mmCIF file of the C-alpha atoms, coordinates in Angstrom:
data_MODEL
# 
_entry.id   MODEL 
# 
loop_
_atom_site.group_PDB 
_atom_site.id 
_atom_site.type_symbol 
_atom_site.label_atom_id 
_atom_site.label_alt_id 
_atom_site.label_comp_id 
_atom_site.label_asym_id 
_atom_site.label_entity_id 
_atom_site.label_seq_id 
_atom_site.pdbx_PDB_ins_code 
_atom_site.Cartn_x 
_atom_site.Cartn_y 
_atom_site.Cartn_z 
_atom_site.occupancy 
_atom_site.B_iso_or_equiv 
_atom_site.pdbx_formal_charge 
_atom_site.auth_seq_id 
_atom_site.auth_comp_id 
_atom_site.auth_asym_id 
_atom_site.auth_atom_id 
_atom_site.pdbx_PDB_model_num 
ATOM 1   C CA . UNK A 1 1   ? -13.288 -15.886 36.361  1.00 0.00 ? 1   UNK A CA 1 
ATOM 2   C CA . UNK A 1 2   ? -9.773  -17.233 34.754  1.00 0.00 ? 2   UNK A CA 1 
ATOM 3   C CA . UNK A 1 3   ? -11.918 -18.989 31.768  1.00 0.00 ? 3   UNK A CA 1 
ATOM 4   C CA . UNK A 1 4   ? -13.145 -15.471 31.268  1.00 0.00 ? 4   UNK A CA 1 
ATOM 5   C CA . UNK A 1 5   ? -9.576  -13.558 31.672  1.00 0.00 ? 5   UNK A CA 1 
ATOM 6   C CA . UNK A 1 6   ? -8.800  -16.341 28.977  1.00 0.00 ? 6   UNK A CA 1 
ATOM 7   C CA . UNK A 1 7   ? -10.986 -15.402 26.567  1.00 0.00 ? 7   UNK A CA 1 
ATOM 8   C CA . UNK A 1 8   ? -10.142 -11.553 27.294  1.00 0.00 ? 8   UNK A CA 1 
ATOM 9   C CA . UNK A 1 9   ? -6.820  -11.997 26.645  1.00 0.00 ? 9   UNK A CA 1 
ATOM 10  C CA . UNK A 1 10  ? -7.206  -13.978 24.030  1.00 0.00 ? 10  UNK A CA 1 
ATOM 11  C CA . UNK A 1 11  ? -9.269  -11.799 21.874  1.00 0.00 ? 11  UNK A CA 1 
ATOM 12  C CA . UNK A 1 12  ? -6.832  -8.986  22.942  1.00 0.00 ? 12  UNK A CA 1 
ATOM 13  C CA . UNK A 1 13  ? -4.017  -10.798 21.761  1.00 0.00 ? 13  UNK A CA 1 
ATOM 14  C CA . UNK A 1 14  ? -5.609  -11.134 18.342  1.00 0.00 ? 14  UNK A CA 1 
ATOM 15  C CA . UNK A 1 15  ? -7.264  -7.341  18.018  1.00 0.00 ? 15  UNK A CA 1 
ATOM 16  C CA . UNK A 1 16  ? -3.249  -6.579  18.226  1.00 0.00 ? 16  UNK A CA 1 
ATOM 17  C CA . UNK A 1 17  ? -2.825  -8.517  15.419  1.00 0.00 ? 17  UNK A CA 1 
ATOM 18  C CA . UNK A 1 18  ? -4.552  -6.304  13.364  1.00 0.00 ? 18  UNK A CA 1 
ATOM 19  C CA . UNK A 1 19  ? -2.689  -3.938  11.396  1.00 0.00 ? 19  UNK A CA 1 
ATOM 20  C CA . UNK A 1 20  ? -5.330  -2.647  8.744   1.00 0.00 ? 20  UNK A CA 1 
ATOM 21  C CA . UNK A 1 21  ? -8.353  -3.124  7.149   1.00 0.00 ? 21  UNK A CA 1 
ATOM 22  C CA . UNK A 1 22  ? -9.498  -3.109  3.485   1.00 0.00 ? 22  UNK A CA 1 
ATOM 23  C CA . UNK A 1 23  ? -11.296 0.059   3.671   1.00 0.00 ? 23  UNK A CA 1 
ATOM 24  C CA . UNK A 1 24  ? -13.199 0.080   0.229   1.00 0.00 ? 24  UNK A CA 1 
ATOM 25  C CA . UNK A 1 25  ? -13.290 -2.146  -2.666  1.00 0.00 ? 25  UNK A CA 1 
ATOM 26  C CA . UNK A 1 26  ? -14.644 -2.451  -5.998  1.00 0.00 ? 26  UNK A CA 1 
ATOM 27  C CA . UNK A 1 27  ? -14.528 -4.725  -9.091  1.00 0.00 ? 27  UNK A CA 1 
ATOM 28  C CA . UNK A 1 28  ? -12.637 -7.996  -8.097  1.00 0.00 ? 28  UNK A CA 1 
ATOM 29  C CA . UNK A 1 29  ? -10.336 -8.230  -5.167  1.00 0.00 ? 29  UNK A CA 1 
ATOM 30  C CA . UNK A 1 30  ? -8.555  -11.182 -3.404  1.00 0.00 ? 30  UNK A CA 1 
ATOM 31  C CA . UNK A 1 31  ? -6.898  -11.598 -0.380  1.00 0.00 ? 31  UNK A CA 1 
ATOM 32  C CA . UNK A 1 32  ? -4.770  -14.179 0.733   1.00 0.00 ? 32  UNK A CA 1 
ATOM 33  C CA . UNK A 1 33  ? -4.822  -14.289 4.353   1.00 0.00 ? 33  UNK A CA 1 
ATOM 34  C CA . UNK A 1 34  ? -1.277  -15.679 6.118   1.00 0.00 ? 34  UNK A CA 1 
ATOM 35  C CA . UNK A 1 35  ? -3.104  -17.488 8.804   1.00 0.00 ? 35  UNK A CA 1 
ATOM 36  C CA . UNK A 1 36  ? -4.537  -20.140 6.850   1.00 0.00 ? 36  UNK A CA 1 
ATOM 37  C CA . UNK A 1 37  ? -2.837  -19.697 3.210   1.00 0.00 ? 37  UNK A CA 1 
ATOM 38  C CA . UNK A 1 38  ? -6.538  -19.043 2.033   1.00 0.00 ? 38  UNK A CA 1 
ATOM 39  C CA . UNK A 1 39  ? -7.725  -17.017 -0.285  1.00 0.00 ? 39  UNK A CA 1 
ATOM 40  C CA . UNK A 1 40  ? -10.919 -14.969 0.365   1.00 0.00 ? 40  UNK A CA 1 
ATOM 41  C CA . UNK A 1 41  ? -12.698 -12.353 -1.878  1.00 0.00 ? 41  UNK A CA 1 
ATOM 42  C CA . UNK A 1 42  ? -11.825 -9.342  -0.491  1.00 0.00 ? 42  UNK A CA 1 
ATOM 43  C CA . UNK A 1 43  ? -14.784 -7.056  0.889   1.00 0.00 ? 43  UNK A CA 1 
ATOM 44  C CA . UNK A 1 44  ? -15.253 -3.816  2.794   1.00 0.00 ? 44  UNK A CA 1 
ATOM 45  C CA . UNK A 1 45  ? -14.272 -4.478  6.233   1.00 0.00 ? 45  UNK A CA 1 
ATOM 46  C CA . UNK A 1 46  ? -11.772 -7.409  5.986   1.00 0.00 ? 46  UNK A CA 1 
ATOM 47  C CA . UNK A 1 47  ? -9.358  -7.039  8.844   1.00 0.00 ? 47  UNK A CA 1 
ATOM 48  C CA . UNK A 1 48  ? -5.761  -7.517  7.889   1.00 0.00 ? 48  UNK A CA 1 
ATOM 49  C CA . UNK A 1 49  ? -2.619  -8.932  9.354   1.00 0.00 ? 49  UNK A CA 1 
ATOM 50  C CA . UNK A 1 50  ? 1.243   -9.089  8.486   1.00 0.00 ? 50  UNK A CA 1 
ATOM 51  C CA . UNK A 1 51  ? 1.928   -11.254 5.709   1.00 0.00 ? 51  UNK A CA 1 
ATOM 52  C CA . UNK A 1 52  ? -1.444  -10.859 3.573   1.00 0.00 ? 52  UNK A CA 1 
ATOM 53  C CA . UNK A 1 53  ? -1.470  -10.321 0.304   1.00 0.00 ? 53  UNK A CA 1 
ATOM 54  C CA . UNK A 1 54  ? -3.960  -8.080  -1.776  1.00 0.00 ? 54  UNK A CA 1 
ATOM 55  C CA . UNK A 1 55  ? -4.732  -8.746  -5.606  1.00 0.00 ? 55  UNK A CA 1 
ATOM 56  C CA . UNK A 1 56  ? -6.630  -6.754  -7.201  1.00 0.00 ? 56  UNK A CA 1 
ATOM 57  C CA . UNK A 1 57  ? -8.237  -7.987  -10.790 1.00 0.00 ? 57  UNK A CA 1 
ATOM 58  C CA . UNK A 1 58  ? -8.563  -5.938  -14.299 1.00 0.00 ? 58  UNK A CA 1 
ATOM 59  C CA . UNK A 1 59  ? -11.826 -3.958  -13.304 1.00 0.00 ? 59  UNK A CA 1 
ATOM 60  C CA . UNK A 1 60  ? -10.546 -4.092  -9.352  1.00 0.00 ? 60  UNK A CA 1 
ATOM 61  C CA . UNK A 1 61  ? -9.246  -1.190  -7.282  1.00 0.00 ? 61  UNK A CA 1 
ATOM 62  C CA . UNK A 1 62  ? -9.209  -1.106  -3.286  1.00 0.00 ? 62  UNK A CA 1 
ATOM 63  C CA . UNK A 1 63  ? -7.991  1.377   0.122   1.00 0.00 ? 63  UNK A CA 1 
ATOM 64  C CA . UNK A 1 64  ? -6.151  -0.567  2.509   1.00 0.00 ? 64  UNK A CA 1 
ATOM 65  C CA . UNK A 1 65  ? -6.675  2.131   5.891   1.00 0.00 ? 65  UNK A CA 1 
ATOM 66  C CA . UNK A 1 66  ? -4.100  1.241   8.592   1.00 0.00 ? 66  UNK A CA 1 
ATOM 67  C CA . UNK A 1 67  ? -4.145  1.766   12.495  1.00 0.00 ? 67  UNK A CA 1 
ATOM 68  C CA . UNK A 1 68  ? -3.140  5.546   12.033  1.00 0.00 ? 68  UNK A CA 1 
ATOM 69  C CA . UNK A 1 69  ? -5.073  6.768   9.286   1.00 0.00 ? 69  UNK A CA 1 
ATOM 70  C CA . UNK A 1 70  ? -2.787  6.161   6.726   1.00 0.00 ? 70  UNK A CA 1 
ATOM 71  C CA . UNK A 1 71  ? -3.374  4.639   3.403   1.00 0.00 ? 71  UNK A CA 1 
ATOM 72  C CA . UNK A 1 72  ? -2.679  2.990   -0.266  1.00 0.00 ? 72  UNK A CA 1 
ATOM 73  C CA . UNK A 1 73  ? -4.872  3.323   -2.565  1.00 0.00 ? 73  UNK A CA 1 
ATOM 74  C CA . UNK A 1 74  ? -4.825  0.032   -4.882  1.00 0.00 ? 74  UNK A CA 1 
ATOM 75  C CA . UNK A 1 75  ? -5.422  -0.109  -8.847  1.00 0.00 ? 75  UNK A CA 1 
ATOM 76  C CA . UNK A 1 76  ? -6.228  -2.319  -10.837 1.00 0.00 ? 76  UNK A CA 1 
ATOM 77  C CA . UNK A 1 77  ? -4.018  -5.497  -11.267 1.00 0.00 ? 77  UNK A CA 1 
ATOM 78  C CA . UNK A 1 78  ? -2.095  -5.053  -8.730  1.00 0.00 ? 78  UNK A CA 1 
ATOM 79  C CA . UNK A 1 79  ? -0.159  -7.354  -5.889  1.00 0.00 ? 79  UNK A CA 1 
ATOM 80  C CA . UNK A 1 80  ? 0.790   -6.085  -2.818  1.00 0.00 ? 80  UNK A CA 1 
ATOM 81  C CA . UNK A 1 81  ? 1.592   -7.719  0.275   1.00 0.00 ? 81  UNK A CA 1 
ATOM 82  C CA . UNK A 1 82  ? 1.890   -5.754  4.224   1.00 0.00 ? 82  UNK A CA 1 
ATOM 83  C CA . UNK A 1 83  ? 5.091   -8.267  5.409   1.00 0.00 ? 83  UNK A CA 1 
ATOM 84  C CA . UNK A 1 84  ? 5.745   -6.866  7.985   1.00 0.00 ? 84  UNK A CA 1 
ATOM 85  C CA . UNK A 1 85  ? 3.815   -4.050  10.351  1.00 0.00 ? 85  UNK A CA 1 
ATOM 86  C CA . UNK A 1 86  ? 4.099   -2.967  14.213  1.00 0.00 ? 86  UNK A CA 1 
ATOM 87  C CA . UNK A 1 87  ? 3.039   0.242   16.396  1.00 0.00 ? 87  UNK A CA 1 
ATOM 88  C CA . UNK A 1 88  ? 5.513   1.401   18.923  1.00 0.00 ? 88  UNK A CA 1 
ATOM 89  C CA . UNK A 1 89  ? 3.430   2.772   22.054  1.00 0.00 ? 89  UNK A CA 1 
ATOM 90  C CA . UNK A 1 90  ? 6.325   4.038   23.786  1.00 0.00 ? 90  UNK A CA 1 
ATOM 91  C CA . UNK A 1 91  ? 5.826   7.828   24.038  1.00 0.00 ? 91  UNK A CA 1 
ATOM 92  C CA . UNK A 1 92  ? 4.723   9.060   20.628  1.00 0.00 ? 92  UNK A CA 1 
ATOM 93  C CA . UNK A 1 93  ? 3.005   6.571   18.785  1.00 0.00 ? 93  UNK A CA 1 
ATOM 94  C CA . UNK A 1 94  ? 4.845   5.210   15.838  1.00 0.00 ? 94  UNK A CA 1 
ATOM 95  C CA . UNK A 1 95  ? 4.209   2.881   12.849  1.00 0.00 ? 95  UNK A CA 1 
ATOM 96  C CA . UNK A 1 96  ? 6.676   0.033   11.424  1.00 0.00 ? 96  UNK A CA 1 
ATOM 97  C CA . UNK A 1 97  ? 5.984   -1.190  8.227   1.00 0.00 ? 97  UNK A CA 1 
ATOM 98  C CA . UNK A 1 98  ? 7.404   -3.421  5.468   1.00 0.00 ? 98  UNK A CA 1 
ATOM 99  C CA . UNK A 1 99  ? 5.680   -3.141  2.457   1.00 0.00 ? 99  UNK A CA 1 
ATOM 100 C CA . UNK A 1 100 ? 5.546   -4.882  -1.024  1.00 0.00 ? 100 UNK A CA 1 
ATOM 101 C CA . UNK A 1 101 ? 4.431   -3.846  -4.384  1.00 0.00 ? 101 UNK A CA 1 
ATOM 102 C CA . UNK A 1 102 ? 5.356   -7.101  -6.427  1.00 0.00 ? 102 UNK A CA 1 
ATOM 103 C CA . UNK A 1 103 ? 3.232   -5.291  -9.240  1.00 0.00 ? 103 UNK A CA 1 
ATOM 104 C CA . UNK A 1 104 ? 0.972   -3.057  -11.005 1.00 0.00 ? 104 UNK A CA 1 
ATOM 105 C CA . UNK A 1 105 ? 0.207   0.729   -8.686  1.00 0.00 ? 105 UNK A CA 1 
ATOM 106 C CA . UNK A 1 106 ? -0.979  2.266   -5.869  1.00 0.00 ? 106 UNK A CA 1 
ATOM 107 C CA . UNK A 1 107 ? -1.111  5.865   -4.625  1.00 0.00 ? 107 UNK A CA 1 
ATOM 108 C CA . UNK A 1 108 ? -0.624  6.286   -1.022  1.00 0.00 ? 108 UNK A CA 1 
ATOM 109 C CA . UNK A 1 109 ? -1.132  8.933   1.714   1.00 0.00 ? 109 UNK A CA 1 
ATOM 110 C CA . UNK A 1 110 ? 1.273   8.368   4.691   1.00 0.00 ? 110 UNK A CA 1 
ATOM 111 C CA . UNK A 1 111 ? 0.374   10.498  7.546   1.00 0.00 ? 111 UNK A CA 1 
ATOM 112 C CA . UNK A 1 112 ? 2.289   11.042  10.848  1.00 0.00 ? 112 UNK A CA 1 
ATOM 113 C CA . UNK A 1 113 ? 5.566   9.328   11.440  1.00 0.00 ? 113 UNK A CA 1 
ATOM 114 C CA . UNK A 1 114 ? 6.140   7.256   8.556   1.00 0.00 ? 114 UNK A CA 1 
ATOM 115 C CA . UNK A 1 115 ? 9.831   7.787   8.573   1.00 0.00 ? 115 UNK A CA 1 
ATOM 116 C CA . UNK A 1 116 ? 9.731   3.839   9.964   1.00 0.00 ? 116 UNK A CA 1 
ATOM 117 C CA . UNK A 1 117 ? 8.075   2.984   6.531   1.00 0.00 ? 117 UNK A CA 1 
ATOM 118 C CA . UNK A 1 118 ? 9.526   0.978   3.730   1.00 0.00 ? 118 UNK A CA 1 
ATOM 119 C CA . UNK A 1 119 ? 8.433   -0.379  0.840   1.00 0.00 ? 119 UNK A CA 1 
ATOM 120 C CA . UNK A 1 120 ? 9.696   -2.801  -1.396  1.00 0.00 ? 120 UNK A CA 1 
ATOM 121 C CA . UNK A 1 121 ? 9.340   -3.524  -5.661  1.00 0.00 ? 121 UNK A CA 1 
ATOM 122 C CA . UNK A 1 122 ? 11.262  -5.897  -7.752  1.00 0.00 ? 122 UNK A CA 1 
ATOM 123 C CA . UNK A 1 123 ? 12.726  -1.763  -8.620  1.00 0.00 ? 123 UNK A CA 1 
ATOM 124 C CA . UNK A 1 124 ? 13.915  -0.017  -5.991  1.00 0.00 ? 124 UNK A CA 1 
ATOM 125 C CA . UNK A 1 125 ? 12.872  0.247   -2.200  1.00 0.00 ? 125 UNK A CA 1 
ATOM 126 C CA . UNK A 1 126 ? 11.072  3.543   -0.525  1.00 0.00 ? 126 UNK A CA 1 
ATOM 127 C CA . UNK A 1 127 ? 11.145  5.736   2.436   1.00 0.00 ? 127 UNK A CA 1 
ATOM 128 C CA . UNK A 1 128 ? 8.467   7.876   3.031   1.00 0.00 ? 128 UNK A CA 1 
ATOM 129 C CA . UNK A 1 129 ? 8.909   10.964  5.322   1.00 0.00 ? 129 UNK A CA 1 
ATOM 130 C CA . UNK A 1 130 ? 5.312   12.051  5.797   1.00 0.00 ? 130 UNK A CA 1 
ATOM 131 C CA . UNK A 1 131 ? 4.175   11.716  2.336   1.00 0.00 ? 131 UNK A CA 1 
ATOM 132 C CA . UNK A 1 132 ? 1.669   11.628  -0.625  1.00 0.00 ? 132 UNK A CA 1 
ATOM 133 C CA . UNK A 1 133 ? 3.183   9.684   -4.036  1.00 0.00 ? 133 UNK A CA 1 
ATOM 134 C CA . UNK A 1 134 ? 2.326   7.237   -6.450  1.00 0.00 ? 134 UNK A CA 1 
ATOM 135 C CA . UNK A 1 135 ? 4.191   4.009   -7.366  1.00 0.00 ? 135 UNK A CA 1 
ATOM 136 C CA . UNK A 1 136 ? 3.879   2.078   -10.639 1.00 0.00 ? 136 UNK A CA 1 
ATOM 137 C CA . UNK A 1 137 ? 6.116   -1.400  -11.116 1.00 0.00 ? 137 UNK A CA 1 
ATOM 138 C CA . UNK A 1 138 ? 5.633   -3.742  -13.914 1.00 0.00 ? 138 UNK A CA 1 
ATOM 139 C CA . UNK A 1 139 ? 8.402   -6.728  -14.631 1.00 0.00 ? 139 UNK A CA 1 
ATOM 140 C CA . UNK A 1 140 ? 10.546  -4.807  -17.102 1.00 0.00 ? 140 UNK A CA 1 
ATOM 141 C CA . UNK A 1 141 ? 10.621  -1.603  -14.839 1.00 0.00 ? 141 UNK A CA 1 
ATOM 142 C CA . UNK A 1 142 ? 8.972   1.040   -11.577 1.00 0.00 ? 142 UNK A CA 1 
ATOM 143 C CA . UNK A 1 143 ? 8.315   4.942   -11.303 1.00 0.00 ? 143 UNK A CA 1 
ATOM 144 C CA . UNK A 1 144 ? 7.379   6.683   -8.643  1.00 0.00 ? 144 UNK A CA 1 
ATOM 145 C CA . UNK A 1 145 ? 6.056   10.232  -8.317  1.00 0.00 ? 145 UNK A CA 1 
ATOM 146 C CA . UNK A 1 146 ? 5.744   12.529  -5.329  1.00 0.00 ? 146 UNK A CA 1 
ATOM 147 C CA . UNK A 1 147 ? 3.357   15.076  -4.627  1.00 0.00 ? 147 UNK A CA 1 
ATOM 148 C CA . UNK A 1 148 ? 4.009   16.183  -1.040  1.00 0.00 ? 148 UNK A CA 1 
ATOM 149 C CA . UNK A 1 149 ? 6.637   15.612  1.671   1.00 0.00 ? 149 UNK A CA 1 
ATOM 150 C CA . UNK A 1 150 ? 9.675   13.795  0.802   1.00 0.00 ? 150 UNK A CA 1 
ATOM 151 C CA . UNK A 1 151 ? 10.430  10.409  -0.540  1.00 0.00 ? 151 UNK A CA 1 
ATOM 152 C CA . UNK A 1 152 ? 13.765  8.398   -0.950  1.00 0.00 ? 152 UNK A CA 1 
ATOM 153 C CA . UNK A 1 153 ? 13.916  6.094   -3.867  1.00 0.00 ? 153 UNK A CA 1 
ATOM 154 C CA . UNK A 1 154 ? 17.361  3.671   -3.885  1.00 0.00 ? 154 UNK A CA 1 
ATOM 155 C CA . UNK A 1 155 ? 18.511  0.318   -5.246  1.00 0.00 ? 155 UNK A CA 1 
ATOM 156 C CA . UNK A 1 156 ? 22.135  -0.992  -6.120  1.00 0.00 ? 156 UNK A CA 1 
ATOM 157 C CA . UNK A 1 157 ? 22.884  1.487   -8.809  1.00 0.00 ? 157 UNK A CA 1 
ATOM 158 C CA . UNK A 1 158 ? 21.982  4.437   -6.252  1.00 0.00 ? 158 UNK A CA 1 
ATOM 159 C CA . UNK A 1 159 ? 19.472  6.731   -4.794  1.00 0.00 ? 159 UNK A CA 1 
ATOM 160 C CA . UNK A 1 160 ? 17.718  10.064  -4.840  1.00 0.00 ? 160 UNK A CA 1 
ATOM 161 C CA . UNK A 1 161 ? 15.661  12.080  -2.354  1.00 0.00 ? 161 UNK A CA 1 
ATOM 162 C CA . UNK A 1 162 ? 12.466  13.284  -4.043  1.00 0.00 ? 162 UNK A CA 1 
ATOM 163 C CA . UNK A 1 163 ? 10.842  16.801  -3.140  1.00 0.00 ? 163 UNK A CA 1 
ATOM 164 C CA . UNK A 1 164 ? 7.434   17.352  -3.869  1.00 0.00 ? 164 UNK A CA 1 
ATOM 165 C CA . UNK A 1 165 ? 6.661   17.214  -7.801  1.00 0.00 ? 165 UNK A CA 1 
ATOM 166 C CA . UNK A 1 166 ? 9.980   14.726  -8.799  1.00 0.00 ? 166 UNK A CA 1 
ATOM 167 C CA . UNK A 1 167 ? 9.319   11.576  -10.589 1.00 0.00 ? 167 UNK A CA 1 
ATOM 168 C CA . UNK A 1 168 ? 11.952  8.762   -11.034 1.00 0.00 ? 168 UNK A CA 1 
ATOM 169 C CA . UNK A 1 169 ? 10.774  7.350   -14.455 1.00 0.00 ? 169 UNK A CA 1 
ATOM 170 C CA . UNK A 1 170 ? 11.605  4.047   -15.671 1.00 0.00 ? 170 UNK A CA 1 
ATOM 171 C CA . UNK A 1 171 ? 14.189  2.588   -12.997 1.00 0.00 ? 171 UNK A CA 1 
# 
């Protein structure tokens, strides 16, 4: 009986762990998994965990799906890590996460209350408020554009709250 409330609450322990998956992928896609610093092709189904990191190569493009439906939409040569991500069970359920786009684009679809979402480029930083944009960063320079909800866009020189169909260009 207690080797098998081990094992129970061991695999529980670890399902929490999991904070999204690599819905669907194409062309070539690797994922560096925190646990074990390897690196793994990346493949429908791969479960995900804070600190990954997702590359995707010149013909690759990927969904990452998260625990509330949620999701970015990866192109192609692109890095982006999930640093940080937890749910809040405490009345409404509620997603944390710390996102980074170190470079190329992804187009996202936040659902819910992602209000406790930020993400991070070498740019600027965002904070989606139930939203549907697109984020491009290279290492000269990041846009974003917004197509529904709202979406604050800020680093040192300032900030501006985007309504649906702005565009910073170029920051």
């Amino acid at each position: 009986l207690t080797l098998c409330l081990l094992i129970t609450s061991s695999f529980a322990a670890l399902a929490q762990d999991v904070v999204a998956t690599l819905y669907s992928s194409t062309g070539i896609i690797e994922v560096t998994l925190s646990k074990s610093m390897r690196t793994t092709q990346g493949r429908e189904g791969l479960l995900l965990y804070e600190r990954d990191l997702v590359r995707t190569g010149v013909d690759g493009k990927a969904t990452i799906l998260f625990r509330d439906g949620s999701e970015i939409r990866l192109f192609e040569n692109t890095e982006f890590q999930i640093q940080e991500a937890s749910e809040q069970g405490v009345g409404e359920r509620s997603f944390r996460r710390k996102l980074f786009l170190r470079f190329g684009a992804f187009l996202s679809n936040f659902f819910g209350r992602s209000d406790h979402t930020v993400i991070e480029t070498p740019h600027f930083q965002l904070k989606p408020e139930g939203t549907s944009f697109h984020v491009q960063a290279s290492k000269e320079q990041g846009s974003a554009a917004l197509f529904s909800g709202k979406l604050l866009v800020q680093n040192v020189r300032g900030k501006a709250l985007l309504e649906p169909g702005e565009a910073v260009l170029g920051v």
